[in-house]
Short mmCIF file of C-alpha atoms in Angstrom, two decimals:
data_model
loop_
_atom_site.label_atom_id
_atom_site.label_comp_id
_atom_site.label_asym_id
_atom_site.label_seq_id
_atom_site.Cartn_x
_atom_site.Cartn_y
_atom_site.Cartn_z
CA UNK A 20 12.36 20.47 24.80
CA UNK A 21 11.79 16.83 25.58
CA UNK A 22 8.12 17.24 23.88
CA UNK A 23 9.40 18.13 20.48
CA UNK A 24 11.84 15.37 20.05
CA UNK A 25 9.17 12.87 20.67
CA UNK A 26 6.57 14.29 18.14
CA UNK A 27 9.61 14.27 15.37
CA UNK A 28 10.19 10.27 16.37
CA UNK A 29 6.59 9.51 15.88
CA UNK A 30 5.64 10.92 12.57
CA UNK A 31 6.76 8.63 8.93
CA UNK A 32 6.82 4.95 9.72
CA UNK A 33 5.40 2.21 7.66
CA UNK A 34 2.76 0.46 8.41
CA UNK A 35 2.02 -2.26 5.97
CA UNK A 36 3.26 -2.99 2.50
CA UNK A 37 1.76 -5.05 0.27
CA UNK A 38 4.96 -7.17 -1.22
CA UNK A 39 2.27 -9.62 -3.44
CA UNK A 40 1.19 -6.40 -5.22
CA UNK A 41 5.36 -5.60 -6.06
CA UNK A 42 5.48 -9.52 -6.74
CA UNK A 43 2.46 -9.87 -9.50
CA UNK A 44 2.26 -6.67 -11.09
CA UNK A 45 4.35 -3.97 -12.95
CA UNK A 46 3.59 -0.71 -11.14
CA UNK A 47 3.98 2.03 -13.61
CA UNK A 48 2.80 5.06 -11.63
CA UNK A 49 2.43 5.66 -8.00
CA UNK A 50 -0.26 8.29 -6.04
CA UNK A 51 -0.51 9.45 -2.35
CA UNK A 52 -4.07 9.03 -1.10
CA UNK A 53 -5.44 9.81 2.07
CA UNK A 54 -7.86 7.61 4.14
CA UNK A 55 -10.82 8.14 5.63
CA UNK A 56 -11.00 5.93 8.60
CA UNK A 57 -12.87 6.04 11.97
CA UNK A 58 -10.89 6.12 15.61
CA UNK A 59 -11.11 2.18 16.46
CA UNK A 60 -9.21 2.16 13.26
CA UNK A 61 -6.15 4.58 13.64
CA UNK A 62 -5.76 2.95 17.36
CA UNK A 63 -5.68 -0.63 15.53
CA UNK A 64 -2.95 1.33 13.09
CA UNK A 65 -1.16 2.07 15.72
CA UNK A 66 -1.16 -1.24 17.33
CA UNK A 67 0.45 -2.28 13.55
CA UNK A 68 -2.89 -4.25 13.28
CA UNK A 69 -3.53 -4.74 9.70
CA UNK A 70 -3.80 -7.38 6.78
CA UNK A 71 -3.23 -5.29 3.60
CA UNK A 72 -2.31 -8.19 1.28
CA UNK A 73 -5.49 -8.97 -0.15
CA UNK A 74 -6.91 -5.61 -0.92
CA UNK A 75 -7.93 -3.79 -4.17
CA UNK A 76 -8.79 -0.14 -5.13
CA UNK A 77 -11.89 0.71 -7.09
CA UNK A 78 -13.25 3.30 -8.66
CA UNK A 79 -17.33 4.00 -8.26
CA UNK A 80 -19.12 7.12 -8.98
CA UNK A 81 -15.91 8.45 -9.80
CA UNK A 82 -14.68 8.02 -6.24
CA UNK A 83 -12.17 5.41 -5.26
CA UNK A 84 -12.56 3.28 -2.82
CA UNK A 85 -10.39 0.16 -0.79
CA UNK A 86 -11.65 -2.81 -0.51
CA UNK A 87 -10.34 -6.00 1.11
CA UNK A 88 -8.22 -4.38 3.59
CA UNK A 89 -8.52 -5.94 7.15
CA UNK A 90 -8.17 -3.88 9.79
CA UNK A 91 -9.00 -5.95 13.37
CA UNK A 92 -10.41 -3.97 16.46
CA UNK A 93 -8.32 -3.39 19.73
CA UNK A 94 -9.97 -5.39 22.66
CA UNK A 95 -9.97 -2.02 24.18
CA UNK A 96 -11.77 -0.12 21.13
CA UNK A 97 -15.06 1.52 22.34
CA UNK A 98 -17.34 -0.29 23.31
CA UNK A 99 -20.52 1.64 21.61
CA UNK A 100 -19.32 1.18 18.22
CA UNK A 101 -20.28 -1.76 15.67
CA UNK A 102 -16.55 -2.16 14.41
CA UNK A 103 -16.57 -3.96 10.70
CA UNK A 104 -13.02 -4.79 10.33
CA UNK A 105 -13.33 -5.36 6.25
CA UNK A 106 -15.93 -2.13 5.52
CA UNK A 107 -14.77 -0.05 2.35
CA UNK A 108 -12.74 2.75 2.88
CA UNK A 109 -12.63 5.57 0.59
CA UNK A 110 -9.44 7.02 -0.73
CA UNK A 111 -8.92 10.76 -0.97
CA UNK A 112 -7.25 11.97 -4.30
CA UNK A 113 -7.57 15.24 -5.74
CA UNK A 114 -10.16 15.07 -8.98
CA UNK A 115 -7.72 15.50 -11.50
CA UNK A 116 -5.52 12.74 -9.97
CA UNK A 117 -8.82 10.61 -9.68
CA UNK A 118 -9.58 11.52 -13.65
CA UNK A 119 -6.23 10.20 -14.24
CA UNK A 120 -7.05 7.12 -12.95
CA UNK A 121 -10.18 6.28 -14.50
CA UNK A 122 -8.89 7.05 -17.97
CA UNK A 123 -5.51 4.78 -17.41
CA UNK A 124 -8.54 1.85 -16.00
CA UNK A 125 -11.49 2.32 -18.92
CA UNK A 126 -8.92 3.17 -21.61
CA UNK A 127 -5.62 1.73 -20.97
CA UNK A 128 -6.68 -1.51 -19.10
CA UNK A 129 -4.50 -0.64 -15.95
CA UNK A 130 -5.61 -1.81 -12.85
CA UNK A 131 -5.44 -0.27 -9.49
CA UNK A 132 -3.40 -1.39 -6.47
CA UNK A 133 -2.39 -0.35 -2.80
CA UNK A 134 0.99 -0.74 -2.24
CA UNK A 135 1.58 0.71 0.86
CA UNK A 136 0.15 2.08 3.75
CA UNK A 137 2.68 4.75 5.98
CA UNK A 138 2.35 7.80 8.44
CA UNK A 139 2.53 11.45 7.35
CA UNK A 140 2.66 13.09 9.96
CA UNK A 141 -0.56 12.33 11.78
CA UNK A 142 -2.46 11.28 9.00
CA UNK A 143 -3.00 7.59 7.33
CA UNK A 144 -1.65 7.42 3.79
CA UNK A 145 -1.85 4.90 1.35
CA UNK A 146 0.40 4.33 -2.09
CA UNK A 147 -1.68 3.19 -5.15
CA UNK A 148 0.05 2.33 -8.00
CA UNK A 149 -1.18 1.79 -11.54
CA UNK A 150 -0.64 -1.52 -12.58
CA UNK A 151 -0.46 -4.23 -15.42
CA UNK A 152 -0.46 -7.90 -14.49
CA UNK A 153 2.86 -10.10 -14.83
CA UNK A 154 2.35 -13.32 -16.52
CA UNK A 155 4.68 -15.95 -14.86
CA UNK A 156 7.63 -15.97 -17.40
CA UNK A 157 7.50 -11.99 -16.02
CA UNK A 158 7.52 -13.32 -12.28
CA UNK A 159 10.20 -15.72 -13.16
CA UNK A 160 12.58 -13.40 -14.64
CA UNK A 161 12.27 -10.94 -11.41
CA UNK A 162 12.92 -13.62 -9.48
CA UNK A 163 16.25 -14.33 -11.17
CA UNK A 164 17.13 -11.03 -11.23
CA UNK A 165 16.56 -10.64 -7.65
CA UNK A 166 18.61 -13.37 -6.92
CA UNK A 167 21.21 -12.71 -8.92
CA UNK A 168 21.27 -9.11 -7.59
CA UNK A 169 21.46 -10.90 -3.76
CA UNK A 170 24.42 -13.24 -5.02
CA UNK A 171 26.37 -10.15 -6.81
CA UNK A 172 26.27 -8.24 -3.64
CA UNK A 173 27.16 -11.43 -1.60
CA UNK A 174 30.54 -11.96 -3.84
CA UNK A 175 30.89 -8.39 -3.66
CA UNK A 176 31.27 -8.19 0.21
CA UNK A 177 33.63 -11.29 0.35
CA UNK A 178 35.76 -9.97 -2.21
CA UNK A 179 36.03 -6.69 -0.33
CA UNK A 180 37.09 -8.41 2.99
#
């Protein structure tokens, strides 16, 4: 019985989110994608070793791939394997999803962006979300909203005590 409560803690944390993808860019639709990654990798995951902030999706031979995503080695990662910590990973979407893509990119001028990175179970999946760019009267105004939002529920609290 002890087993099975421990497999139920393990499975749907976070691992990394990519707040400077929320901050700079309206995200319009979200999509689950799977990872393909190699086992030095998911033991870095586990160790929550990973610098998401500065990654990108792209889309080439109508595959899409992440780029930028830094994912360090574990001291104790095998020893036999060359591990690149920045190599492109490809993201695994279903065709239609991936069709859906392209057209909001080429048509639509959308851009692609991880958002977050979480486990399912046992598996790696990452969040894209398609995107527009803010311009900075757009960052501005979240801003203010977020702090009056912060302020509303501070006055809120005291007012309730």
């Amino acid at each position: 019985m002890a087993k099975s409560k421990e497999k139920d803690n393990k499975g749907g944390g976070t691992i990394a989110l990519n707040k400077r993808a929320r901050h700079e860019y309206h995200i319009d639709q979200r999509y689950e994608a799977g990872i393909a990654l190699q086992g030095w990798e998911l033991k870095a995951l586990r160790a929550g070793r990973i610098n998401f902030g500065e990654s990108f999706a792209m889309i080439r031979n109508g595959e899409l791939f992440l780029h930028g995503a830094s994912i360090p080695p574990l001291i104790s990662a095998s020893t036999h394997v060359i591990a690149e910590d920045r190599r492109t990973r490809k993201l695994l979407l279903h065709r239609n999803e991936i069709d859906q893509l392209i057209g909001a990119v080429e048509r639509k001028g959308y851009t692609i962006v991880p958002t977050a990175m979480y486990w399912k179970g046992n598996k790696v999946k990452v969040e894209v979300g398609v995107a527009k760019g803010k311009q900075e009267h757009d960052k501005r105004d979240t801003e203010k909203e977020r702090d009056w939002q912060r302020e509303k529920q501070r006055t809120m609290r005291a007012h309730n005590t």
